[in-house]
Coordinates of C-alpha atoms in Angstrom, one line a residue:
M1 CA -16.9 26.7 -4.5
A2 CA -16.7 22.9 -4.2
L3 CA -15.9 21.0 -7.3
L4 CA -18.0 18.1 -6.3
S5 CA -20.6 17.7 -3.5
L6 CA -22.7 14.9 -2.1
K7 CA -25.9 15.7 -0.3
Q8 CA -27.7 13.2 1.9
L9 CA -26.4 10.3 -0.2
T10 CA -27.6 6.8 0.7
V11 CA -26.6 3.4 -0.8
S12 CA -27.8 0.1 0.5
F13 CA -27.4 -3.5 -0.7
G14 CA -29.6 -5.0 2.0
G15 CA -28.9 -4.8 5.7
P16 CA -27.6 -1.6 7.2
N17 CA -27.0 1.2 4.8
L18 CA -23.5 1.1 3.3
L19 CA -23.6 4.9 3.0
D20 CA -26.2 6.5 5.2
K21 CA -27.2 10.1 4.3
V22 CA -23.6 11.1 3.9
E23 CA -22.3 14.6 3.1
F24 CA -19.1 15.3 1.3
Q25 CA -17.4 17.9 -0.8
L26 CA -14.2 17.9 -2.9
D27 CA -12.4 21.1 -3.7
R28 CA -10.3 21.7 -6.8
G29 CA -6.7 20.6 -6.4
E30 CA -7.2 18.5 -3.3
R31 CA -5.6 15.0 -2.9
V32 CA -8.1 13.2 -0.7
C33 CA -7.7 9.6 0.5
L34 CA -10.6 7.4 1.5
V35 CA -9.8 5.0 4.4
G36 CA -11.9 2.5 6.2
R37 CA -12.2 -1.2 6.9
N38 CA -12.6 -3.8 4.1
G39 CA -16.2 -3.7 3.0
A40 CA -16.9 -0.3 4.5
G41 CA -18.0 1.2 1.2
K42 CA -14.9 2.9 -0.2
S43 CA -15.0 1.4 -3.7
T44 CA -18.8 1.8 -3.7
L45 CA -18.5 5.5 -3.0
M46 CA -16.1 5.9 -5.9
K47 CA -18.4 4.0 -8.3
V48 CA -21.3 6.2 -7.3
I49 CA -19.2 9.4 -8.0
A50 CA -18.1 7.9 -11.3
G51 CA -21.7 7.2 -12.2
E52 CA -21.2 3.4 -12.4
I53 CA -23.7 2.8 -9.5
K54 CA -26.9 4.7 -8.8
Q55 CA -27.5 5.9 -5.3
D56 CA -30.7 5.0 -3.5
S57 CA -31.3 8.6 -2.5
G58 CA -29.5 11.9 -2.2
E59 CA -27.9 14.2 -4.7
I60 CA -24.6 14.5 -6.4
I61 CA -23.8 18.1 -7.4
G62 CA -21.2 18.3 -10.2
Q63 CA -22.4 15.4 -12.3
D64 CA -21.4 17.2 -15.5
L65 CA -17.7 16.8 -14.4
N66 CA -15.3 14.8 -16.5
I67 CA -14.4 11.9 -14.1
A68 CA -11.9 9.1 -14.7
R69 CA -11.5 6.1 -12.5
L70 CA -8.6 3.7 -12.3
E71 CA -9.8 0.3 -11.0
Q72 CA -8.1 -2.1 -8.6
E73 CA -7.5 -4.8 -11.2
V74 CA -6.5 -4.7 -14.8
P75 CA -9.8 -5.3 -16.8
E76 CA -10.0 -8.7 -18.5
G77 CA -9.7 -8.7 -22.3
T78 CA -7.6 -5.5 -22.4
G79 CA -5.4 -5.9 -25.5
G80 CA -3.6 -4.1 -28.4
T81 CA -0.6 -1.9 -28.3
V82 CA 0.0 0.7 -25.6
F83 CA -1.3 3.4 -28.0
D84 CA -4.5 1.4 -28.6
V85 CA -5.2 1.1 -24.8
V86 CA -4.4 4.7 -24.0
A87 CA -6.6 6.0 -26.9
Q88 CA -9.5 3.9 -25.7
G89 CA -9.8 6.4 -22.9
L90 CA -11.2 8.9 -25.5
G91 CA -14.4 7.0 -26.2
D92 CA -16.0 7.2 -29.6
I93 CA -13.1 8.8 -31.4
A94 CA -10.7 6.0 -30.3
P95 CA -11.3 3.6 -33.2
L96 CA -10.4 6.3 -35.7
L97 CA -7.2 7.1 -33.9
I98 CA -6.2 3.5 -33.5
Q99 CA -6.9 2.8 -37.2
Y100 CA -4.8 5.8 -38.3
H101 CA -1.9 4.8 -36.0
H102 CA -1.9 1.3 -37.4
V103 CA -2.0 2.5 -41.0
I104 CA 0.9 4.8 -40.4
H105 CA 3.0 1.9 -39.1
Q106 CA 1.9 -0.4 -41.9
L107 CA 3.1 2.3 -44.4
E108 CA 6.7 1.9 -43.1
T109 CA 6.8 -1.6 -44.7
D110 CA 4.0 -1.5 -47.3
S111 CA 3.4 1.5 -49.5
S112 CA 0.9 -0.2 -51.8
E113 CA -2.1 1.7 -53.2
A114 CA -4.5 -0.1 -50.9
V115 CA -2.5 1.1 -47.8
L116 CA -2.2 4.7 -49.2
A117 CA -6.0 4.7 -49.8
A118 CA -6.6 3.5 -46.3
L119 CA -4.3 6.3 -45.0
E120 CA -6.2 9.0 -47.0
K121 CA -9.5 7.7 -45.7
A122 CA -8.3 7.7 -42.1
Q123 CA -6.9 11.3 -42.5
H124 CA -10.3 12.6 -43.9
E125 CA -12.2 10.9 -41.0
L126 CA -9.9 12.4 -38.4
E127 CA -10.1 15.9 -39.9
A128 CA -13.9 15.7 -39.8
V129 CA -13.9 15.3 -36.0
D130 CA -10.8 17.5 -35.2
G131 CA -8.8 14.3 -34.5
W132 CA -5.3 15.8 -34.9
S133 CA -5.4 17.6 -31.6
V134 CA -6.7 14.5 -29.9
E135 CA -3.9 12.4 -31.4
Q136 CA -1.3 14.9 -30.0
K137 CA -3.0 14.6 -26.6
V138 CA -2.5 10.8 -26.6
E139 CA 1.1 11.1 -27.7
A140 CA 1.8 13.7 -25.1
V141 CA 0.4 11.6 -22.3
I142 CA 2.4 8.5 -23.5
S143 CA 5.6 10.6 -23.5
R144 CA 4.8 12.1 -20.1
L145 CA 4.5 8.6 -18.6
S146 CA 7.6 7.3 -20.4
L147 CA 5.7 4.6 -22.3
D148 CA 6.5 2.9 -25.6
A149 CA 3.5 3.4 -27.8
D150 CA 4.0 0.3 -30.0
V151 CA 4.7 -2.4 -27.4
E152 CA 1.9 -5.0 -26.9
F153 CA 0.0 -4.4 -23.7
S154 CA -0.1 -8.1 -22.9
A155 CA 3.7 -8.2 -22.9
L156 CA 4.1 -5.6 -20.1
S157 CA 4.7 -6.3 -16.4
G158 CA 1.9 -5.7 -13.9
G159 CA 3.4 -2.3 -12.9
M160 CA 3.7 -1.1 -16.5
K161 CA 0.1 -2.2 -17.2
R162 CA -1.1 0.0 -14.4
R163 CA 0.9 2.9 -15.8
V164 CA -0.7 2.4 -19.2
L165 CA -4.2 2.4 -17.6
L166 CA -3.3 5.6 -15.7
A167 CA -2.4 7.1 -19.0
Q168 CA -5.8 6.0 -20.3
A169 CA -7.4 7.8 -17.5
L170 CA -5.3 11.0 -17.8
V171 CA -5.9 11.3 -21.6
K172 CA -9.5 12.2 -20.7
E173 CA -8.1 15.3 -18.9
P174 CA -10.4 14.6 -16.0
D175 CA -11.7 17.2 -13.6
V176 CA -11.5 14.4 -10.9
L177 CA -9.2 11.4 -11.0
L178 CA -10.3 8.4 -9.0
L179 CA -7.7 5.8 -8.0
D180 CA -8.8 2.6 -6.3
E181 CA -5.8 0.9 -4.7
P182 CA -3.3 2.1 -7.3
T183 CA -0.3 0.6 -5.5
N184 CA -1.7 -3.0 -5.3
H185 CA 0.6 -5.5 -6.9
L186 CA 3.2 -2.8 -7.8
D187 CA 6.8 -3.2 -6.8
I188 CA 8.6 -0.5 -4.8
T189 CA 10.1 1.2 -7.8
S190 CA 6.7 1.5 -9.5
I191 CA 5.1 2.8 -6.2
M192 CA 7.7 5.5 -5.8
W193 CA 7.3 6.5 -9.4
L194 CA 3.6 6.8 -9.0
E195 CA 4.0 8.7 -5.8
E196 CA 6.2 11.3 -7.3
F197 CA 4.1 11.6 -10.5
L198 CA 0.9 12.2 -8.5
K199 CA 2.6 14.8 -6.3
G200 CA 3.3 16.8 -9.4
Y201 CA 0.0 16.0 -11.2
G202 CA -1.8 19.2 -10.1
G203 CA -5.3 17.9 -10.7
T204 CA -8.0 16.9 -8.2
L205 CA -7.5 13.4 -6.8
L206 CA -9.6 11.0 -4.8
F207 CA -7.8 7.8 -4.0
I208 CA -8.0 4.6 -1.8
T209 CA -4.8 3.0 -0.5
H210 CA -3.7 0.9 2.4
D211 CA 0.0 1.7 1.8
R212 CA 0.7 4.0 4.8
M213 CA 3.9 5.5 3.4
F214 CA 2.1 6.3 0.1
L215 CA -0.8 7.8 2.0
Q216 CA 1.4 9.9 4.3
S217 CA 3.3 11.3 1.4
L218 CA 0.4 12.1 -0.9
A219 CA -2.8 13.0 1.0
T220 CA -3.8 16.6 1.8
R221 CA -7.0 15.4 3.6
I222 CA -8.3 12.0 4.8
I223 CA -11.9 10.9 4.7
Q224 CA -12.8 7.9 6.9
I225 CA -15.8 5.7 6.0
D226 CA -17.1 4.2 9.3
R227 CA -20.5 2.6 9.8
G228 CA -22.1 4.3 6.9
Q229 CA -20.8 7.8 7.8
L230 CA -18.0 10.0 6.4
V231 CA -15.6 11.8 8.8
S232 CA -13.2 14.4 7.4
F233 CA -9.7 14.8 8.9
P234 CA -7.6 17.7 7.4
G235 CA -3.9 17.1 7.2
D236 CA -1.7 14.0 6.8
Y237 CA -1.9 10.4 8.0
A238 CA -0.1 11.1 11.3
N239 CA -2.6 13.8 12.2
F240 CA -5.5 11.4 11.2
L241 CA -4.3 8.7 13.6
V242 CA -4.2 11.1 16.6
R243 CA -7.5 12.7 15.9
R244 CA -9.3 9.4 15.1
E245 CA -8.2 7.9 18.4
A246 CA -9.5 11.0 20.3
L247 CA -12.8 10.7 18.5
L248 CA -13.2 7.0 19.3
E249 CA -12.4 7.7 23.0
E250 CA -15.0 10.5 23.0
E251 CA -17.6 8.2 21.3
A252 CA -17.0 5.5 23.9
Q253 CA -17.5 7.9 26.8
Q254 CA -20.8 9.2 25.3
N255 CA -22.0 5.6 24.6
A256 CA -21.2 4.7 28.2
L257 CA -23.2 7.6 29.6
F258 CA -26.1 6.8 27.3
D259 CA -26.1 3.1 28.3
K260 CA -26.0 4.1 32.0
K261 CA -29.0 6.3 31.6
L262 CA -30.9 3.6 29.6
A263 CA -30.1 1.0 32.3
Q264 CA -31.4 3.4 35.0
E265 CA -34.7 4.0 33.1
E266 CA -35.1 0.2 32.6
V267 CA -34.9 -0.3 36.3
W268 CA -37.4 2.5 36.9
I269 CA -39.9 1.0 34.4
R270 CA -39.8 -2.3 36.1
Q271 CA -40.8 -0.8 39.5
G272 CA -44.4 -1.3 38.7
I273 CA -47.6 0.6 38.3
K274 CA -46.3 4.0 39.3
A275 CA -44.3 4.1 36.1
R276 CA -47.5 4.1 34.1
R277 CA -49.3 6.9 35.9
T278 CA -50.3 9.9 33.7
R279 CA -47.7 12.2 35.2
N280 CA -45.0 9.7 34.0
E281 CA -46.2 9.1 30.4
G282 CA -43.6 11.5 29.1
R283 CA -40.8 9.6 30.9
V284 CA -42.1 6.3 29.4
R285 CA -42.1 7.8 25.9
A286 CA -38.5 9.1 26.5
L287 CA -37.5 5.5 27.5
E288 CA -39.0 4.2 24.3
Q289 CA -37.0 6.7 22.3
L290 CA -33.8 5.7 24.1
R291 CA -34.5 2.1 23.2
R292 CA -35.0 3.0 19.5
E293 CA -31.7 5.0 19.5
R294 CA -29.8 2.1 21.2
G295 CA -31.3 -0.3 18.6
A296 CA -30.2 1.9 15.7
R297 CA -26.7 2.4 17.0
R298 CA -24.0 0.7 14.9
D299 CA -21.1 -0.2 17.1
V300 CA -17.5 -0.1 16.0
Q301 CA -16.5 -3.2 14.0
G302 CA -14.4 -5.5 16.1
K303 CA -10.7 -6.1 15.4
V304 CA -9.2 -9.3 13.9
K305 CA -7.9 -11.6 16.6
M306 CA -4.9 -13.5 15.4
Q307 CA -2.6 -16.0 17.0
L308 CA 0.0 -18.2 15.5
Q309 CA 0.2 -22.0 16.2
D310 CA 3.3 -22.8 18.2
A311 CA 5.5 -25.6 16.8
D312 CA 8.6 -27.2 18.3
R313 CA 11.7 -25.1 17.9
S314 CA 13.7 -25.6 14.8
G315 CA 17.5 -26.1 15.0
K316 CA 19.6 -22.9 15.3
L317 CA 20.4 -23.1 11.5
V318 CA 17.4 -22.7 9.3
V319 CA 18.8 -22.1 5.8
E320 CA 22.4 -21.8 4.6
A321 CA 22.9 -20.8 0.9
D322 CA 26.4 -21.0 -0.7
N323 CA 27.0 -19.1 -3.9
V324 CA 23.6 -20.0 -5.4
G325 CA 22.6 -18.8 -8.9
Q326 CA 19.7 -19.3 -11.3
S327 CA 18.8 -18.2 -14.8
Y328 CA 15.6 -18.3 -16.8
D329 CA 15.3 -18.3 -20.6
G330 CA 19.0 -17.3 -20.9
R331 CA 18.6 -14.4 -18.4
V332 CA 20.6 -14.5 -15.2
L333 CA 18.2 -13.9 -12.3
F334 CA 20.9 -14.0 -9.6
K335 CA 24.3 -15.4 -9.0
D336 CA 26.9 -16.0 -6.3
F337 CA 24.4 -15.3 -3.5
S338 CA 25.2 -16.6 -0.1
T339 CA 23.3 -16.2 3.2
V340 CA 22.8 -17.9 6.6
I341 CA 19.3 -17.6 8.1
Q342 CA 19.1 -18.6 11.8
R343 CA 16.2 -19.3 14.1
G344 CA 14.3 -16.1 15.0
D345 CA 15.5 -14.1 12.0
K346 CA 12.9 -12.0 10.2
I347 CA 14.0 -11.6 6.6
G348 CA 12.4 -9.1 4.2
L349 CA 12.8 -9.9 0.5
I350 CA 12.8 -6.8 -1.7
G351 CA 13.0 -6.4 -5.5
P352 CA 11.1 -5.4 -8.6
N353 CA 8.4 -7.6 -10.1
G354 CA 9.8 -10.4 -12.2
C355 CA 13.3 -10.1 -10.8
G356 CA 13.3 -13.7 -9.3
K357 CA 12.1 -13.2 -5.7
T358 CA 9.7 -16.2 -5.7
T359 CA 12.4 -18.3 -7.5
L360 CA 14.9 -17.5 -4.8
L361 CA 12.3 -18.2 -2.1
S362 CA 11.6 -21.7 -3.6
I363 CA 15.4 -22.5 -3.7
L364 CA 15.9 -21.3 -0.1
L365 CA 13.0 -23.6 1.0
G366 CA 14.5 -26.5 -0.8
R367 CA 11.5 -26.8 -3.2
N368 CA 13.7 -26.3 -6.2
E369 CA 17.3 -27.1 -6.9
P370 CA 19.6 -24.1 -7.7
E371 CA 21.3 -24.1 -11.1
F372 CA 24.6 -23.2 -9.3
G373 CA 25.7 -23.5 -5.7
D374 CA 24.3 -25.4 -2.7
V375 CA 21.5 -24.9 -0.1
K376 CA 21.4 -26.6 3.3
L377 CA 18.3 -26.8 5.4
G378 CA 18.3 -27.0 9.1
T379 CA 16.5 -29.6 11.3
K380 CA 13.0 -29.8 12.7
I381 CA 11.7 -27.2 10.2
E382 CA 7.9 -26.9 9.9
V383 CA 6.8 -24.4 7.1
A384 CA 3.6 -22.4 6.8
Y385 CA 3.4 -20.7 3.4
F386 CA 1.2 -17.6 2.5
D387 CA 0.8 -17.6 -1.3
Q388 CA 0.0 -14.3 -2.9
L389 CA -2.0 -16.1 -5.6
R390 CA -4.1 -17.7 -2.9
S391 CA -3.9 -21.1 -4.6
Q392 CA -4.5 -22.8 -1.3
L393 CA -8.1 -21.6 -1.3
D394 CA -10.8 -23.6 -3.2
E395 CA -13.1 -21.2 -5.1
N396 CA -15.9 -23.7 -5.3
I397 CA -16.5 -24.3 -1.6
S398 CA -17.5 -22.1 1.3
V399 CA -15.4 -20.1 3.7
V400 CA -16.0 -22.5 6.6
D401 CA -15.2 -25.6 4.5
N402 CA -11.9 -24.0 3.3
V403 CA -10.7 -23.7 6.9
G404 CA -12.5 -26.6 8.6
Q405 CA -12.0 -29.1 5.8
G406 CA -15.2 -30.8 6.8
K407 CA -14.6 -30.7 10.5
D408 CA -16.5 -28.6 13.1
Y409 CA -13.5 -27.8 15.2
V410 CA -9.9 -26.5 14.6
E411 CA -7.1 -27.0 17.0
I412 CA -5.2 -23.9 18.1
N413 CA -2.2 -24.4 20.4
G414 CA -3.6 -27.6 21.8
A415 CA -7.2 -26.3 22.4
E416 CA -10.2 -27.1 20.2
K417 CA -12.2 -24.1 18.9
H418 CA -15.4 -24.3 16.9
V419 CA -14.6 -23.3 13.3
M420 CA -17.4 -20.7 13.3
G421 CA -16.0 -19.0 16.4
Y422 CA -12.5 -19.1 14.9
L423 CA -13.7 -17.4 11.7
Q424 CA -15.5 -14.7 13.8
D425 CA -12.0 -13.8 15.1
F426 CA -11.2 -12.9 11.5
L427 CA -14.4 -10.9 11.1
F428 CA -16.4 -13.5 9.2
T429 CA -20.1 -13.5 10.4
P430 CA -21.8 -16.9 10.3
E431 CA -23.7 -15.8 7.2
R432 CA -20.5 -14.7 5.5
A433 CA -18.7 -17.9 6.6
R434 CA -21.2 -20.0 4.6
T435 CA -20.8 -18.1 1.3
P436 CA -18.5 -19.5 -1.5
I437 CA -15.0 -18.0 -1.9
R438 CA -15.7 -16.4 -5.3
S439 CA -18.1 -13.9 -3.6
L440 CA -15.4 -12.5 -1.3
S441 CA -13.5 -9.3 -1.8
G442 CA -9.7 -9.2 -2.1
G443 CA -9.3 -8.1 1.6
E444 CA -11.7 -10.9 2.8
R445 CA -9.7 -13.5 0.8
N446 CA -6.5 -12.4 2.4
R447 CA -8.0 -12.6 5.8
L448 CA -9.3 -16.1 5.1
L449 CA -5.9 -17.2 3.9
L450 CA -4.4 -15.9 7.1
A451 CA -7.1 -17.8 9.1
K452 CA -6.3 -21.0 7.2
L453 CA -2.5 -20.5 7.5
F454 CA -2.6 -19.9 11.3
T455 CA -4.3 -23.3 11.9
Q456 CA -1.0 -24.9 11.0
P457 CA 1.8 -25.3 13.6
A458 CA 4.9 -23.7 12.1
N459 CA 8.4 -22.5 13.1
L460 CA 9.2 -21.1 9.6
L461 CA 6.6 -18.7 8.3
V462 CA 6.9 -17.7 4.7
M463 CA 4.7 -14.8 3.5
D464 CA 4.5 -13.8 -0.1
E465 CA 2.8 -10.4 -0.4
P466 CA 0.5 -10.8 2.6
T467 CA -0.4 -7.1 2.8
N468 CA -2.3 -6.7 -0.5
D469 CA -6.0 -5.6 0.1
L470 CA -5.7 -5.6 3.9
D471 CA -7.0 -2.5 5.7
A472 CA -4.8 -0.5 7.9
E473 CA -6.2 -1.9 11.2
T474 CA -5.6 -5.5 10.1
L475 CA -2.1 -4.6 8.9
D476 CA -1.2 -3.1 12.3
L477 CA -2.4 -6.3 14.0
L478 CA -0.5 -8.5 11.6
E479 CA 2.6 -6.4 12.2
D480 CA 2.4 -6.8 15.9
L481 CA 1.8 -10.6 15.6
L482 CA 4.9 -11.0 13.3
M483 CA 7.1 -8.8 15.4
N484 CA 6.4 -11.0 18.5
Y485 CA 6.7 -14.2 16.5
K486 CA 9.3 -16.5 18.1
G487 CA 9.9 -18.5 14.9
T488 CA 11.7 -17.5 11.7
L489 CA 10.0 -15.3 9.1
I490 CA 10.7 -14.8 5.4
L491 CA 8.6 -11.9 4.1
V492 CA 8.1 -10.8 0.5
S493 CA 6.5 -7.4 0.4
H494 CA 6.4 -4.0 -1.4
D495 CA 4.9 -2.3 1.6
R496 CA 7.8 -0.1 2.9
S497 CA 6.3 0.6 6.3
F498 CA 5.5 -3.1 6.8
I499 CA 9.2 -4.1 6.0
N500 CA 10.5 -1.3 8.2
N501 CA 8.4 -2.4 11.2
V502 CA 8.9 -6.2 10.9
A503 CA 12.2 -7.1 9.2
T504 CA 15.5 -7.5 11.1
N505 CA 17.4 -8.1 7.8
T506 CA 16.7 -7.5 4.1
I507 CA 17.7 -9.5 1.0
V508 CA 17.6 -7.1 -1.9
F509 CA 17.7 -7.4 -5.7
D510 CA 19.7 -4.2 -6.2
D511 CA 19.6 -2.0 -9.3
D512 CA 22.9 -3.3 -10.6
G513 CA 21.5 -6.9 -10.8
E514 CA 23.3 -8.2 -7.7
V515 CA 21.5 -9.7 -4.7
R516 CA 22.8 -8.4 -1.4
E517 CA 21.9 -8.7 2.3
Y518 CA 21.5 -5.7 4.6
V519 CA 20.8 -5.3 8.3
G520 CA 17.5 -3.7 9.1
G521 CA 14.4 -2.8 7.1
Y522 CA 13.6 -0.7 4.0
D523 CA 15.0 2.6 5.3
D524 CA 18.1 0.9 6.6
W525 CA 18.7 -0.6 3.2
L526 CA 18.5 2.8 1.5
H527 CA 20.9 4.3 4.0
Q528 CA 23.5 1.5 3.7
R529 CA 23.2 1.5 -0.1
T530 CA 24.0 5.2 -0.2
Q531 CA 27.1 4.5 2.0
D532 CA 28.2 1.6 -0.2
K533 CA 27.9 3.7 -3.4
R534 CA 30.0 6.4 -1.8
A535 CA 32.6 4.0 -0.6
Q536 CA 32.8 2.2 -4.0
A537 CA 33.1 5.5 -6.0
P538 CA 36.1 5.2 -8.4
K539 CA 39.2 7.1 -7.5
K540 CA 40.4 9.6 -9.9
L541 CA 43.0 8.3 -12.3
T542 CA 46.2 9.8 -13.7
G543 CA 46.8 9.9 -17.4
K544 CA 48.6 6.5 -17.1
G545 CA 45.6 4.9 -15.6
K546 CA 47.0 4.7 -12.0
P547 CA 45.2 6.1 -9.0
A548 CA 46.2 9.7 -8.4
V549 CA 48.6 10.2 -5.5
K550 CA 47.5 13.0 -3.2
K551 CA 50.2 15.8 -3.3
V552 CA 50.6 18.7 -1.0
N553 CA 50.2 21.8 -3.1
K554 CA 51.4 24.9 -1.6
K555 CA 49.4 26.9 -4.2
S556 CA 46.1 25.0 -3.3
S557 CA 43.0 27.1 -3.8
L558 CA 41.7 25.8 -0.4
T559 CA 42.6 27.5 2.8
Y560 CA 44.0 25.4 5.6
Q561 CA 40.7 25.5 7.5
E562 CA 38.8 24.5 4.3
Q563 CA 41.1 21.5 3.9
L564 CA 40.3 20.4 7.4
D565 CA 36.6 20.9 6.8
L566 CA 36.7 18.8 3.6
E567 CA 38.5 15.9 5.4
A568 CA 36.0 16.0 8.4
L569 CA 32.8 16.3 6.4
P570 CA 32.4 12.6 5.3
K571 CA 32.5 11.4 8.9
E572 CA 30.1 14.1 10.1
I573 CA 27.7 13.3 7.3
D574 CA 27.8 9.6 8.2
Q575 CA 26.9 10.4 11.8
F576 CA 24.0 12.7 10.7
E577 CA 22.7 10.0 8.3
L578 CA 22.7 7.4 11.0
K579 CA 20.7 9.7 13.3
Q580 CA 18.3 10.5 10.4
A581 CA 17.8 6.7 9.8
E582 CA 17.1 6.3 13.5
L583 CA 14.5 9.1 13.5
H584 CA 12.8 7.6 10.4
K585 CA 12.6 4.2 12.1
R586 CA 11.2 5.8 15.2
I587 CA 8.5 7.7 13.2
S588 CA 7.6 4.6 11.2
D589 CA 7.0 2.6 14.3
A590 CA 3.3 1.8 15.0
D591 CA 3.7 2.9 18.6
F592 CA 5.0 6.4 17.6
Y593 CA 1.5 7.7 17.0
Q594 CA 0.2 6.5 20.3
Q595 CA 2.4 9.2 22.0
P596 CA 1.1 12.7 22.9
A597 CA 0.9 15.1 19.9
D598 CA 3.6 17.4 21.3
K599 CA 6.1 14.5 21.5
Q600 CA 5.3 13.5 17.9
A601 CA 5.7 17.0 16.7
K602 CA 9.1 17.4 18.6
T603 CA 10.5 14.3 16.9
Q604 CA 9.2 15.3 13.4
D605 CA 10.7 18.8 13.9
E606 CA 14.0 17.3 14.9
L607 CA 14.0 15.2 11.7
A608 CA 13.1 18.2 9.5
E609 CA 15.9 20.3 11.1
L610 CA 18.4 17.4 10.7
T611 CA 17.4 17.0 7.0
L612 CA 18.1 20.7 6.4
E613 CA 21.5 20.5 8.1
L614 CA 22.4 17.4 6.0
E615 CA 21.5 19.3 2.8
A616 CA 23.7 22.2 3.9
M617 CA 26.6 19.8 4.6
Y618 CA 26.2 18.2 1.2
E619 CA 26.3 21.6 -0.5
R620 CA 29.3 22.6 1.5
W621 CA 31.1 19.3 0.6
D622 CA 30.3 19.8 -3.1
A623 CA 31.5 23.4 -3.0
L624 CA 34.8 22.5 -1.4
E625 CA 35.4 19.6 -3.8
A626 CA 34.6 22.0 -6.7
K627 CA 37.0 24.6 -5.4
K628 CA 39.7 22.0 -4.8
E629 CA 39.4 20.7 -8.3
G630 CA 39.3 24.2 -9.7

């Protein structure tokens, strides 16, 4: 039996129905992802399920369920300690728990009669509502998510704030957990933690994400919202892409046949009086029905049309950094970092939130002087900068005024284009183009910033988190545009697929605090980092602190063949890992899912088999090393 069902659910805010008589059911233990274009109604559907918005018509079966929703943004005014924020998820009992928790901490430094009286009162009030079990529940969730209960919420990073809000949702022990863009503004480490946590969560999950790697790893079923309807696709994201393409092709064929029949009937009706004879009245009525069906049809929303402004080529050298370093408030952000960026390079910048990526970016662009070292900029550089804070957009004026700056035309690669037509390429209707910025969604704001950015000629494109809030279709188009870009690109992103597909090199703030440069994208960095760690592993020392000298031991516990195997294994593993990285890169390529399903399956099976062989080789290596040492 379904845990939650929607029957003939309709929601409208004027214009076409956002949700049009939709049917949906959610089974216990599922991890279902909602996908669709920006503005398709994903967040609206979640709010209806959570009871925050009332549907216009239809029925929700399962409204007595305990449902928790994690919103896209951290709610304004959220304050107090981590314990306070998590406890607020429990509703009416939260103030008693928070008061008791604060009195306990006050007692550590103040054991006056007033504090003891306050403690006694808090204990009695908690006992009256069975509060002890609830307090244990809060502490258990805080421990499970590795949080510090007494840290101020306002002092946490964006990723840790999201983790606290997740704890607030989990403490309710929800039947259904709703997550709206949980990876937005998280760094890669936080995204991977969340991914692993949700895999082991065990509850029922309905989530929205545009992070394709996160989606592929987590979803057991995908629901697409398209033109007011829900379409279910069992399986993972790779299966969804194949089946969605087949459905769109089938729909296009059916629409073509329908339009052909309608055109033929329109020709017939115009032949004159014989079309209105009694014996043809049925055909006339059928034509009228065809017209009504065609008028009610909602065509697939168009795709964003992007093109970058060509600028004169820069010099071959774009940026040269020599042993640059920077600190902030006594903390070293990075030191002794050197790099040479040349024309045509596409650099991905990877690192946790707050590590200093934006600072390094400003230094490389010559906007700030480094504390240590030197930076040299090349010649004829024209920079276009995508700012993740969207500070280039004026909240108080309309979409069209932000791009046109009072002019009716923009110049794109030497040709004038009316600003309204240009904005339609970025899916802004004339009505939407006249609205102020503050009424736009996050995805619309990012599309608008891209539209404004691409009116500037540039040969050095700098993009700081351009993927936040963009739907998958727009991400694919942006990827294609950047991959074919002839200029130089510096990209800051936490979207692993995006970096894999675009970057030719990565500059990474590694776990040990060093900033290093690697060839390739995200997966290539992981592979090279593993190799580097293995190469840098300390050699075993003798009792005098000198490297142990390998001796031939006639009484060695390894056989001759096992010794040969042990010596050969590292090289074999390196070869297998390179092949594994190549397969990962091939699968993450956007064109991979355009192949026939049997070719996709063959590649995925090859990767699975290779992974199993690698695991067996690692086990063999460990076993031989253990036997040798024994």
